[in-house]
mmCIF file of C-alpha atoms in Angstrom:
data_model
loop_
_atom_site.group_PDB
_atom_site.id
_atom_site.type_symbol
_atom_site.label_atom_id
_atom_site.label_comp_id
_atom_site.label_asym_id
_atom_site.label_seq_id
_atom_site.Cartn_x
_atom_site.Cartn_y
_atom_site.Cartn_z
ATOM 1 C CA MET Q 5 -27.125 -39.880 -14.067
ATOM 2 C CA GLU Q 6 -29.847 -41.428 -14.632
ATOM 3 C CA GLU Q 7 -32.018 -39.067 -16.225
ATOM 4 C CA ARG Q 8 -29.264 -38.689 -19.073
ATOM 5 C CA LYS Q 9 -29.166 -42.268 -19.523
ATOM 6 C CA ASP Q 10 -32.664 -42.257 -20.621
ATOM 7 C CA ASN Q 11 -32.207 -39.298 -22.410
ATOM 8 C CA MET Q 12 -29.076 -41.058 -24.139
ATOM 9 C CA ASP Q 13 -31.495 -44.346 -24.625
ATOM 10 C CA ALA Q 14 -34.485 -42.368 -26.380
ATOM 11 C CA ALA Q 15 -31.273 -40.058 -28.546
ATOM 12 C CA ARG Q 16 -30.418 -43.611 -29.713
ATOM 13 C CA GLU Q 17 -34.476 -45.788 -30.166
ATOM 14 C CA ALA Q 18 -35.137 -42.521 -32.442
ATOM 15 C CA ALA Q 19 -32.044 -42.542 -34.574
ATOM 16 C CA GLN Q 20 -32.550 -46.390 -35.057
ATOM 17 C CA GLY Q 21 -36.326 -45.723 -35.697
ATOM 18 C CA ALA Q 22 -35.066 -43.208 -38.513
ATOM 19 C CA ASP Q 23 -33.591 -45.809 -39.937
ATOM 20 C CA ALA Q 24 -35.399 -48.120 -40.134
ATOM 21 C CA ARG Q 25 -38.411 -45.953 -42.015
ATOM 22 C CA SER Q 26 -35.837 -44.315 -44.462
ATOM 23 C CA GLY Q 27 -34.396 -47.634 -45.078
ATOM 24 C CA GLU Q 28 -30.865 -45.856 -45.221
ATOM 25 C CA GLY Q 29 -28.067 -46.085 -42.483
ATOM 26 C CA ALA Q 30 -27.747 -43.781 -39.934
ATOM 27 C CA ALA Q 31 -24.633 -42.036 -41.536
ATOM 28 C CA ALA Q 32 -26.965 -41.432 -44.725
ATOM 29 C CA GLY Q 33 -29.854 -39.895 -42.788
ATOM 30 C CA ALA Q 34 -27.752 -37.877 -40.593
ATOM 31 C CA ASP Q 35 -24.471 -36.172 -40.928
ATOM 32 C CA LEU Q 36 -22.034 -37.502 -38.273
ATOM 33 C CA GLY Q 37 -19.197 -36.384 -38.865
ATOM 34 C CA LYS Q 38 -16.077 -38.231 -37.989
ATOM 35 C CA PHE Q 39 -18.290 -40.853 -35.994
ATOM 36 C CA LYS Q 40 -19.534 -43.857 -37.645
ATOM 37 C CA SER Q 41 -22.835 -44.235 -35.817
ATOM 38 C CA VAL Q 42 -24.807 -42.558 -33.582
ATOM 39 C CA ASP Q 43 -23.227 -44.693 -30.600
ATOM 40 C CA ALA Q 44 -20.327 -43.885 -31.411
ATOM 41 C CA LEU Q 45 -21.562 -39.960 -31.056
ATOM 42 C CA LEU Q 46 -23.106 -40.596 -27.705
ATOM 43 C CA ASN Q 47 -20.132 -42.585 -26.570
ATOM 44 C CA ALA Q 48 -17.865 -39.570 -27.426
ATOM 45 C CA TYR Q 49 -20.500 -36.820 -26.065
ATOM 46 C CA SER Q 50 -20.293 -38.854 -22.153
ATOM 47 C CA SER Q 51 -17.078 -38.770 -22.374
ATOM 48 C CA LEU Q 52 -16.327 -35.076 -22.865
ATOM 49 C CA GLU Q 53 -19.666 -34.295 -20.675
ATOM 50 C CA ALA Q 54 -16.971 -36.546 -17.540
ATOM 51 C CA GLU Q 55 -14.469 -34.319 -18.777
ATOM 52 C CA PHE Q 56 -15.651 -31.515 -18.752
ATOM 53 C CA THR Q 57 -17.407 -32.064 -14.891
ATOM 54 C CA ARG Q 58 -13.912 -33.333 -13.875
ATOM 55 C CA ARG Q 59 -12.336 -29.920 -14.972
ATOM 56 C CA SER Q 60 -15.018 -27.851 -13.759
ATOM 57 C CA GLN Q 61 -14.867 -29.275 -9.876
ATOM 58 C CA ARG Q 62 -11.201 -28.878 -9.912
ATOM 59 C CA LEU Q 63 -11.178 -25.061 -11.036
ATOM 60 C CA ARG Q 64 -13.602 -24.716 -7.986
ATOM 61 C CA GLU Q 65 -11.828 -26.113 -6.016
ATOM 62 C CA LEU Q 66 -7.852 -23.349 -7.100
ATOM 63 C CA GLU Q 67 -10.165 -20.694 -7.076
ATOM 64 C CA ALA Q 68 -11.515 -21.560 -3.691
ATOM 65 C CA ARG Q 69 -7.605 -22.345 -2.312
ATOM 66 C CA VAL Q 70 -6.571 -18.598 -4.156
ATOM 67 C CA ARG Q 71 -9.275 -17.018 -2.832
ATOM 68 C CA ASN Q 72 -8.623 -18.764 0.751
ATOM 69 C CA ASN Q 73 -4.708 -17.909 0.595
ATOM 70 C CA GLY Q 74 -5.039 -14.838 -1.038
ATOM 71 C CA ASN Q 75 -7.084 -13.487 1.809
ATOM 72 C CA ALA Q 76 -4.510 -14.737 4.149
ATOM 73 C CA ALA Q 77 -1.718 -13.596 2.478
ATOM 74 C CA ALA Q 78 -3.495 -9.774 1.604
ATOM 75 C CA ASP Q 79 -4.099 -9.788 6.093
ATOM 76 C CA GLU Q 80 -0.314 -10.607 6.400
ATOM 77 C CA ASN Q 81 0.944 -8.247 3.660
ATOM 78 C CA ASP Q 82 -1.505 -5.062 4.267
ATOM 79 C CA ARG Q 83 0.180 -5.024 8.076
ATOM 80 C CA PRO Q 84 3.994 -4.018 8.241
ATOM 81 C CA ALA Q 85 6.656 -5.284 9.679
ATOM 82 C CA ALA Q 86 6.397 -3.626 12.828
ATOM 83 C CA ALA Q 87 2.870 -3.534 13.114
ATOM 84 C CA ARG Q 88 2.592 -7.510 13.060
ATOM 85 C CA GLU Q 89 6.127 -6.830 15.790
ATOM 86 C CA SER Q 90 4.047 -4.978 17.805
ATOM 87 C CA SER Q 91 0.962 -7.448 18.010
ATOM 88 C CA ALA Q 92 3.094 -10.378 18.372
ATOM 89 C CA SER Q 93 4.967 -8.539 21.372
ATOM 90 C CA VAL Q 94 1.620 -6.774 23.394
ATOM 91 C CA LYS Q 95 0.015 -10.013 24.478
ATOM 92 C CA GLU Q 96 -1.933 -8.051 27.383
ATOM 93 C CA PRO Q 97 -4.900 -6.514 26.146
ATOM 94 C CA GLU Q 98 -4.810 -3.329 28.755
ATOM 95 C CA ARG Q 99 -1.296 -3.155 27.001
ATOM 96 C CA ALA Q 100 -2.279 -2.899 23.764
ATOM 97 C CA GLN Q 101 -5.542 -0.513 24.610
ATOM 98 C CA ALA Q 102 -2.603 2.254 26.598
ATOM 99 C CA GLY Q 103 -0.831 2.153 23.762
ATOM 100 C CA GLU Q 104 2.609 0.430 25.608
ATOM 101 C CA VAL Q 105 4.913 -0.888 23.409
ATOM 102 C CA SER Q 106 8.378 -2.291 24.159
ATOM 103 C CA ASP Q 107 12.062 -0.778 22.598
ATOM 104 C CA GLU Q 108 11.633 -3.216 20.123
ATOM 105 C CA VAL Q 109 9.046 -2.167 18.351
ATOM 106 C CA LYS Q 110 10.394 1.764 18.909
ATOM 107 C CA HIS Q 111 13.486 0.872 17.120
ATOM 108 C CA ALA Q 112 11.734 -1.316 14.153
ATOM 109 C CA VAL Q 113 9.301 1.247 12.960
ATOM 110 C CA ILE Q 114 12.532 3.915 13.191
ATOM 111 C CA ALA Q 115 14.182 0.894 11.348
ATOM 112 C CA GLU Q 116 12.109 0.914 8.777
ATOM 113 C CA TYR Q 117 10.684 4.812 8.699
ATOM 114 C CA LEU Q 118 14.245 5.905 7.930
ATOM 115 C CA SER Q 119 15.053 3.525 5.532
ATOM 116 C CA SER Q 120 12.165 4.423 3.436
ATOM 117 C CA VAL Q 121 13.812 8.046 3.272
ATOM 118 C CA ALA Q 122 17.108 6.657 3.074
ATOM 119 C CA ASN Q 123 15.455 4.839 -0.416
ATOM 120 C CA GLY Q 124 13.490 8.068 -1.775
ATOM 121 C CA ALA Q 125 14.761 10.894 -3.817
ATOM 122 C CA PRO Q 126 15.156 13.511 -2.777
ATOM 123 C CA PHE Q 127 12.787 16.942 -3.531
ATOM 124 C CA ILE Q 128 14.578 19.313 -6.609
ATOM 125 C CA MET Q 129 13.642 22.344 -7.220
ATOM 126 C CA ALA Q 130 12.775 23.452 -10.573
ATOM 127 C CA GLY Q 131 13.199 26.629 -12.751
ATOM 128 C CA GLY Q 132 16.677 27.301 -11.898
ATOM 129 C CA GLY Q 133 15.915 28.588 -8.780
ATOM 130 C CA THR Q 134 14.888 31.637 -8.580
ATOM 131 C CA HIS Q 135 12.579 33.194 -5.762
ATOM 132 C CA ALA Q 136 8.924 33.848 -6.086
ATOM 133 C CA SER Q 137 8.883 37.911 -6.919
ATOM 134 C CA ALA Q 138 5.735 39.524 -4.401
ATOM 135 C CA PRO Q 139 2.854 41.215 -6.412
ATOM 136 C CA GLU Q 140 3.241 44.570 -7.988
ATOM 137 C CA ARG Q 141 1.605 47.844 -5.488
ATOM 138 C CA LYS Q 142 0.159 49.946 -7.044
ATOM 139 C CA ALA Q 143 -1.455 53.170 -5.322
ATOM 140 C CA ARG Q 144 -4.872 53.815 -6.379
ATOM 141 C CA THR Q 145 -4.683 57.381 -4.689
ATOM 142 C CA ILE Q 146 -2.242 60.251 -4.212
ATOM 143 C CA GLU Q 147 -1.683 59.448 -0.468
ATOM 144 C CA GLU Q 148 -0.842 55.225 -1.558
ATOM 145 C CA ALA Q 149 1.545 56.647 -4.093
ATOM 146 C CA GLY Q 150 2.970 58.996 -0.733
ATOM 147 C CA ALA Q 151 3.571 56.612 1.272
ATOM 148 C CA LEU Q 152 5.100 54.343 -1.282
ATOM 149 C CA ALA Q 153 7.602 56.753 -1.969
ATOM 150 C CA ALA Q 154 8.710 57.324 1.519
ATOM 151 C CA HIS Q 155 8.993 53.698 2.207
ATOM 152 C CA LEU Q 156 11.391 53.373 -0.955
ATOM 153 C CA PHE Q 157 13.212 55.597 0.149
ATOM 154 C CA LYS Q 158 13.838 55.214 3.784
ATOM 155 C CA ASP Q 159 14.972 51.266 2.727
ATOM 156 C CA LYS Q 160 17.844 52.672 0.549
ATOM 157 C CA PRO Q 161 20.642 53.720 2.281
#
């Protein structure tokens, strides 16, 4: 804070020194835009800097809050309802390690599974319901050809 005031004072003195040397006003020596003097420009700059600092601090607070709330919400949303109920109902570590759960938890898991199955679309076969054909068997020798022919004639009535 002290350093900024020193910088502002130094800038003001430099501008006044330049005005005194040139013999002209501050507006003629430097283009200050909509500001009438160097003091007005410095005041506007310090106001802008203060506002920027406030907004940056507010943004940091909001990001930290979102990060903390997001982690807590993500932890709760990652587990299904049945798992949350299970962890709430099994209080003793020995029972939890043994895999014992209450009937309420079992029913909740089954109900959740059945609702997810009921809501899903059924699998439909594409291709009009034709069956797949077996690959062709070609005889390579006379003996294989005879065996295939015998098999064909034996299966027919």
